[in-house]
PDB file of C-alpha atoms in Angstrom:
ATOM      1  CA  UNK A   1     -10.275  62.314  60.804  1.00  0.00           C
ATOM      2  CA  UNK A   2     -11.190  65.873  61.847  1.00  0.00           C
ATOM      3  CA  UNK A   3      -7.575  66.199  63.539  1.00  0.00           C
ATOM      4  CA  UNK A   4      -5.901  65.551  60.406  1.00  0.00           C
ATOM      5  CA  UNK A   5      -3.744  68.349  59.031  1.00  0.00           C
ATOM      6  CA  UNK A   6      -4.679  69.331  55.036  1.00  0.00           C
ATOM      7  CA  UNK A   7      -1.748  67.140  54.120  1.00  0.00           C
ATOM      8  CA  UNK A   8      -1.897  64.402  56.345  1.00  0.00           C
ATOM      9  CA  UNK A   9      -5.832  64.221  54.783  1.00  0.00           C
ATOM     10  CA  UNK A  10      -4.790  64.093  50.936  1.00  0.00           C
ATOM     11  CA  UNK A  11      -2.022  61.070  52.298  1.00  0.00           C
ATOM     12  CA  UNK A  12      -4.944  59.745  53.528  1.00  0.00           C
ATOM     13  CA  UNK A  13      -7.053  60.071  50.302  1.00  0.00           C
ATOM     14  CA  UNK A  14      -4.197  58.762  48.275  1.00  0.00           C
ATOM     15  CA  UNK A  15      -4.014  56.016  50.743  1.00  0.00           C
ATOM     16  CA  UNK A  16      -7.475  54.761  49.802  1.00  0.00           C
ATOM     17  CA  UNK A  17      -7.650  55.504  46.554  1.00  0.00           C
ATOM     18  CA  UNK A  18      -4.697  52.898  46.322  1.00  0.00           C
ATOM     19  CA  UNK A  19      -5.744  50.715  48.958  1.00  0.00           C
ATOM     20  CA  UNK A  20      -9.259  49.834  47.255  1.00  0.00           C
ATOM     21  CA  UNK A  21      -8.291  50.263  43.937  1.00  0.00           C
ATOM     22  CA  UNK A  22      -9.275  47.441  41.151  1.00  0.00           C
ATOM     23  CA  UNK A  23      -6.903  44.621  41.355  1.00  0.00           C
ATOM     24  CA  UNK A  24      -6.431  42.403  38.293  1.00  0.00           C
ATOM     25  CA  UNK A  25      -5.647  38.486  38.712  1.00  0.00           C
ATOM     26  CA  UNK A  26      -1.565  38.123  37.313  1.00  0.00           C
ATOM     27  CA  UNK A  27      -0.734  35.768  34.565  1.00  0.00           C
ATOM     28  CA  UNK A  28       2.059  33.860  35.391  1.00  0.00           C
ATOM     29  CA  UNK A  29       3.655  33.811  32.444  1.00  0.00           C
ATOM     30  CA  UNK A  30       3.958  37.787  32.449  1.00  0.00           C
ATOM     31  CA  UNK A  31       6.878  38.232  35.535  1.00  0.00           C
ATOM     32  CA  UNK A  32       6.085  40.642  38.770  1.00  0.00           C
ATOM     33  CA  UNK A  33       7.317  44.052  38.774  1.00  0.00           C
ATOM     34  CA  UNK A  34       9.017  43.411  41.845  1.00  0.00           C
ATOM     35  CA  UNK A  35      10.587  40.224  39.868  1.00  0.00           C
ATOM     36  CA  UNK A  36      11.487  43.071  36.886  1.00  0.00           C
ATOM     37  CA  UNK A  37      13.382  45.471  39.378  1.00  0.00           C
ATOM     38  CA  UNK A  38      15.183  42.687  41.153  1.00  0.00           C
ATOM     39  CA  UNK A  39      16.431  41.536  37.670  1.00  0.00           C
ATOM     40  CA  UNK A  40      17.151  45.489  36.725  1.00  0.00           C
ATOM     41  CA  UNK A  41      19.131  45.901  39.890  1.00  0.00           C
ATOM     42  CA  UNK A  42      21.209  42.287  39.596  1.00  0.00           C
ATOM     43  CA  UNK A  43      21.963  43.244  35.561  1.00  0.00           C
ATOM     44  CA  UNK A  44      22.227  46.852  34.851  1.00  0.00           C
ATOM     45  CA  UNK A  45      22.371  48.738  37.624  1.00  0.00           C
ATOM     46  CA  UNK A  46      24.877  47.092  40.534  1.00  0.00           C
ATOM     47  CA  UNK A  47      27.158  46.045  37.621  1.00  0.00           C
ATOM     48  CA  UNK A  48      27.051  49.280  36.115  1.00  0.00           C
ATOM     49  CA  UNK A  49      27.550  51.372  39.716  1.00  0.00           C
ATOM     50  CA  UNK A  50      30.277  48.611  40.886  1.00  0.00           C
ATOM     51  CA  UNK A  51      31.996  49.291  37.460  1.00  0.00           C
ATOM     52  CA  UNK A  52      31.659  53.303  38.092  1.00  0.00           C
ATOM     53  CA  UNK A  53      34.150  52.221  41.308  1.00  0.00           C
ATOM     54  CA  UNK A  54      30.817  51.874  43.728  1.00  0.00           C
ATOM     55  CA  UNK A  55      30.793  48.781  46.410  1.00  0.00           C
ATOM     56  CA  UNK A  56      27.255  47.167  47.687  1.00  0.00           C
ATOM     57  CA  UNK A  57      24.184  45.355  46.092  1.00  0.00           C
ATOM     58  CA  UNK A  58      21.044  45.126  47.171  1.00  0.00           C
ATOM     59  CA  UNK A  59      19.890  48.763  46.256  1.00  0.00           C
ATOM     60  CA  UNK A  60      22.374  50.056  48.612  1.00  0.00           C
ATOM     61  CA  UNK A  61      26.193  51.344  47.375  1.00  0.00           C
ATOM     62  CA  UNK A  62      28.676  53.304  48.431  1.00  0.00           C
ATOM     63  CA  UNK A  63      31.703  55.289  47.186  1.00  0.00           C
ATOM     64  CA  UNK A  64      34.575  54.509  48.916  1.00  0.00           C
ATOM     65  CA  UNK A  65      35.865  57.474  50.982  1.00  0.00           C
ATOM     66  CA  UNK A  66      37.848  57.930  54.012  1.00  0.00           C
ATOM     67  CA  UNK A  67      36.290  60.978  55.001  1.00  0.00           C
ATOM     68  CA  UNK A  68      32.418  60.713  53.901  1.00  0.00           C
ATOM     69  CA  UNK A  69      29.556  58.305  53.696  1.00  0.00           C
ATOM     70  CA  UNK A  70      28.776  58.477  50.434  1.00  0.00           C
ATOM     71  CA  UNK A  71      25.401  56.750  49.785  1.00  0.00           C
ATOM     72  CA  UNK A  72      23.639  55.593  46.697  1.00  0.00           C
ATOM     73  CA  UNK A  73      20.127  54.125  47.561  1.00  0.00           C
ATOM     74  CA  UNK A  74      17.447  52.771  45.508  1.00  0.00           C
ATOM     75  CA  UNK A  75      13.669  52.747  47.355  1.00  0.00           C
ATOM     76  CA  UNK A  76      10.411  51.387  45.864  1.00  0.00           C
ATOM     77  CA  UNK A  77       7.327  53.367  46.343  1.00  0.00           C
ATOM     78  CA  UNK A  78       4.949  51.839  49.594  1.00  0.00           C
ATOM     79  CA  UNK A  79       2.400  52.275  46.836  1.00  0.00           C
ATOM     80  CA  UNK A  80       3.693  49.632  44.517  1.00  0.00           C
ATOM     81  CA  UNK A  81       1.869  46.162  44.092  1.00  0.00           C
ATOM     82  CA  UNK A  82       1.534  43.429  41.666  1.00  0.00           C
ATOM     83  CA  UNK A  83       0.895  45.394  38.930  1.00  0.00           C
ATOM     84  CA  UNK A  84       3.419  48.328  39.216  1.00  0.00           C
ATOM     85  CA  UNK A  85       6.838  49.458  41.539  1.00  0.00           C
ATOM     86  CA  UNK A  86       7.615  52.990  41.342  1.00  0.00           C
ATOM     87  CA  UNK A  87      11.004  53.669  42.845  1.00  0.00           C
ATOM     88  CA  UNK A  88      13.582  56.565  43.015  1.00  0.00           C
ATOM     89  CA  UNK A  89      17.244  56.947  43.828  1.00  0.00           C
ATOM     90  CA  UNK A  90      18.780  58.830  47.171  1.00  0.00           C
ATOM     91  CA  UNK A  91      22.158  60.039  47.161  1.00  0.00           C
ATOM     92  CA  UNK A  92      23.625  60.783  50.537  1.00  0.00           C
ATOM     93  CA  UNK A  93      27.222  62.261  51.677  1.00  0.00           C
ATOM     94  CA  UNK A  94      27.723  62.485  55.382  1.00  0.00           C
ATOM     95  CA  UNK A  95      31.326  63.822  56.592  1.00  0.00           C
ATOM     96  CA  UNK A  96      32.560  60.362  58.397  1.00  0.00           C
ATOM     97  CA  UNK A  97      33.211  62.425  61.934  1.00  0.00           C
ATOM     98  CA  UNK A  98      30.221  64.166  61.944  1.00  0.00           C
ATOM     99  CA  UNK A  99      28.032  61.140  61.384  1.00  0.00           C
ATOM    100  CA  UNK A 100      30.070  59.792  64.269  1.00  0.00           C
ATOM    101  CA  UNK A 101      29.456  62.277  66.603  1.00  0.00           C
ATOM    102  CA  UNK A 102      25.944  62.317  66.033  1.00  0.00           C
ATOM    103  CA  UNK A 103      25.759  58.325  66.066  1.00  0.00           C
ATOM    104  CA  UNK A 104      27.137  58.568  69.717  1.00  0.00           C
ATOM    105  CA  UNK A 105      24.325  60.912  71.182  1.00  0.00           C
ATOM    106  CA  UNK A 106      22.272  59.271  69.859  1.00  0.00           C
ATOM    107  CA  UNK A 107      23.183  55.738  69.316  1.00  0.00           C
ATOM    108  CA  UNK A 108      19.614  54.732  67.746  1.00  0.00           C
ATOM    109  CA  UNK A 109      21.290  56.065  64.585  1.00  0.00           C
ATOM    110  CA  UNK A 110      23.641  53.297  64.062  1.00  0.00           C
ATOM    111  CA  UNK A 111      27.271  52.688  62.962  1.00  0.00           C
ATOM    112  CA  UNK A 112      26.178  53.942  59.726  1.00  0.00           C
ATOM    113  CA  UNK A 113      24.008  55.967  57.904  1.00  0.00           C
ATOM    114  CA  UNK A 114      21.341  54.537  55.304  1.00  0.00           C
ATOM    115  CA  UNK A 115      21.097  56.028  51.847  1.00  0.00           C
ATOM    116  CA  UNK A 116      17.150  56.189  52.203  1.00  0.00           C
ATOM    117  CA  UNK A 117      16.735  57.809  55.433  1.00  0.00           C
ATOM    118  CA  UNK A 118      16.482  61.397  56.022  1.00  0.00           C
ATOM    119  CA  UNK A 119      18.544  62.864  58.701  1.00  0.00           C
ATOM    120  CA  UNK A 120      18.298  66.943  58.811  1.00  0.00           C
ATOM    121  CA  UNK A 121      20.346  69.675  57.721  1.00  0.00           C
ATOM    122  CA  UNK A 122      23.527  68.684  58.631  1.00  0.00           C
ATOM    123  CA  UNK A 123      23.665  65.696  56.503  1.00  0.00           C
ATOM    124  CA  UNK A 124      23.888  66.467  52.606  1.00  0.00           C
ATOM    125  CA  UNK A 125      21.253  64.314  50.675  1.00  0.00           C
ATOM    126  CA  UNK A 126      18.992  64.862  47.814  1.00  0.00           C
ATOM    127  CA  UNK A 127      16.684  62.742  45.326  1.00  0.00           C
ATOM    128  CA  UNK A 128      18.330  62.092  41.888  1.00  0.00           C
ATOM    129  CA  UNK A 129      15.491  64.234  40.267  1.00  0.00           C
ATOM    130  CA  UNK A 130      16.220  67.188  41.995  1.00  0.00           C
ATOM    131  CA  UNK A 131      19.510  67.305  40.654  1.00  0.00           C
ATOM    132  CA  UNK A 132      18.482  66.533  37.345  1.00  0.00           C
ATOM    133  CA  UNK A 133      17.216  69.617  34.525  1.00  0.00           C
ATOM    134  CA  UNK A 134      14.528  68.949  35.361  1.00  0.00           C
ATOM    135  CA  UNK A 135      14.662  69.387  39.375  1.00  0.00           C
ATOM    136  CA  UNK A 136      11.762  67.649  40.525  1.00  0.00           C
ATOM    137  CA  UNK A 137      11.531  64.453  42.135  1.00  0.00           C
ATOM    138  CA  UNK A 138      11.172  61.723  39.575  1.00  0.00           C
ATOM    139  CA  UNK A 139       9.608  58.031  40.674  1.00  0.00           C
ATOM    140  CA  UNK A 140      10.189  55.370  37.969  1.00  0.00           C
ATOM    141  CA  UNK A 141       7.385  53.323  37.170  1.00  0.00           C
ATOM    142  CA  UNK A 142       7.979  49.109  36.272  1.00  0.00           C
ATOM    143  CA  UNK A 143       4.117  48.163  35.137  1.00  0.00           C
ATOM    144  CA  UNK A 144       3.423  44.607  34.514  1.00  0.00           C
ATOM    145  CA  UNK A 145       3.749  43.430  31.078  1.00  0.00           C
ATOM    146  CA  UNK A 146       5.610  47.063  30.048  1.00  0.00           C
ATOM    147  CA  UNK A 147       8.835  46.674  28.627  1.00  0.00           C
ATOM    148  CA  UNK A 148      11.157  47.999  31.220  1.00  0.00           C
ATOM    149  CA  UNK A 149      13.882  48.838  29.048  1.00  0.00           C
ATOM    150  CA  UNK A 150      12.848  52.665  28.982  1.00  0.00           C
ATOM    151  CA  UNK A 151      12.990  52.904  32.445  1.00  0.00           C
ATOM    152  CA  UNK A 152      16.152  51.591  32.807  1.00  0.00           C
ATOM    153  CA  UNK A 153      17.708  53.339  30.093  1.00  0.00           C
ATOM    154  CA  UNK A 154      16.358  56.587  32.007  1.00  0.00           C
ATOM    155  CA  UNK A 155      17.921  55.497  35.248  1.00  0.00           C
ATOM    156  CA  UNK A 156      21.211  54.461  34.118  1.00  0.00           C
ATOM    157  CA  UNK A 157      21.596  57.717  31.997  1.00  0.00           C
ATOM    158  CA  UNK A 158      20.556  60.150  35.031  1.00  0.00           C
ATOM    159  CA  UNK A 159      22.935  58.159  37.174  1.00  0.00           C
ATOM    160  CA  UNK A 160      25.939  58.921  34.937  1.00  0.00           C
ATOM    161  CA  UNK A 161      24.896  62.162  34.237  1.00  0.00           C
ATOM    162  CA  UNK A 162      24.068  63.670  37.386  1.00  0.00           C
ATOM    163  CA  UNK A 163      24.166  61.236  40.388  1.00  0.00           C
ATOM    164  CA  UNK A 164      27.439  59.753  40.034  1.00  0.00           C
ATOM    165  CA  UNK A 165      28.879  63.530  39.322  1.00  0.00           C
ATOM    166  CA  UNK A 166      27.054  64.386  42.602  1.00  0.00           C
ATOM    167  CA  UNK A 167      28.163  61.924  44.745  1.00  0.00           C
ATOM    168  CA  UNK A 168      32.063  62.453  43.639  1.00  0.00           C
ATOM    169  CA  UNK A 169      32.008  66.087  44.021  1.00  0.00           C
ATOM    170  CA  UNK A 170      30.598  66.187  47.598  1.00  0.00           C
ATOM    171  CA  UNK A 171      33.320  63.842  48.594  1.00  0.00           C
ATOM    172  CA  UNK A 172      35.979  65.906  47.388  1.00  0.00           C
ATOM    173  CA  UNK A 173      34.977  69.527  48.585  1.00  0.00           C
ATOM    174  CA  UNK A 174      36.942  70.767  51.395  1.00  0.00           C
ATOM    175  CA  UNK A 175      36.148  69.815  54.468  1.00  0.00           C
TER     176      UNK A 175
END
């Protein structure tokens, strides 16, 4: 542990403190928060994104574009557990010929990009968060036995407000 950099070592703290903490037996009556997310993202949010003119389901969407990728992608914490899923939203627009070019030196990359990967600086991606007022990262929490609607309600009105806006204007700026 004495190779560890000062921010691989509080990763590693977190890590523990999560690992070991106190785990509570579920009731079944009360549903998962994975189960709550699933049923956010099959009712509210891929509805709401395919009606805003997005294709994809999952947690993965796109805006159709002939000359970007332009990614909407919804990732759950590695933290998260039976009792609570954080997860945020990516936003990705990658010109179409420069993804290509890059996917064919190094083909490990793929035929296409993924919303929740980070590729360097000459892809354009953020967090919805940082885009947001606010412009920090934001995590949304689903806790068991919490009524979700808050969350959702957050979600939904940052993704009108500021991701959908984002996406759309970094598919139309000149190339």
């Amino acid at each position: 542990m004495a190779d560890l950099t000062p921010q691989q070592r509080v990763s590693f703290e977190r890590f523990k403190v999560w690992k070991h903490r106190p785990k509570s037996k579920a009731t079944a009556s009360v549903p998962s928060p994975q189960e709550v997310f699933a049923e956010m993202m099959k009712a509210t949010f891929g509805p709401l994104l395919r009606d805003q003119g997005l294709r994809g389901s999952g947690g993965r969407f796109e805006l159709p574009s002939d000359d970007y990728w332009a990614l909407l992608g919804f990732q759950k914490s590695a933290y998260s557990d039976g009792q609570e899923v954080q997860f945020t939203v990516n936003l990705s627009a990658i010109r179409r010929d420069v993804w290509a070019e890059r996917a064919a030196a190094s083909p490990a990359l793929g035929e296409r990009p993924k919303p929740t990967v980070v590729y360097g600086s000459w892809a354009t991606q953020t967090r919805l968060g940082l885009i947001t007022p606010e412009g920090s990262d934001k995590w949304w929490p689903i806790v068991r036995g919490v009524d979700p609607g808050p969350v959702a309600e957050d979600v939904v009105s940052d993704l009108l407000k500021y991701g959908l806006p984002w996406l759309r204007e970094q598919i139309t700026k000149r190339r």
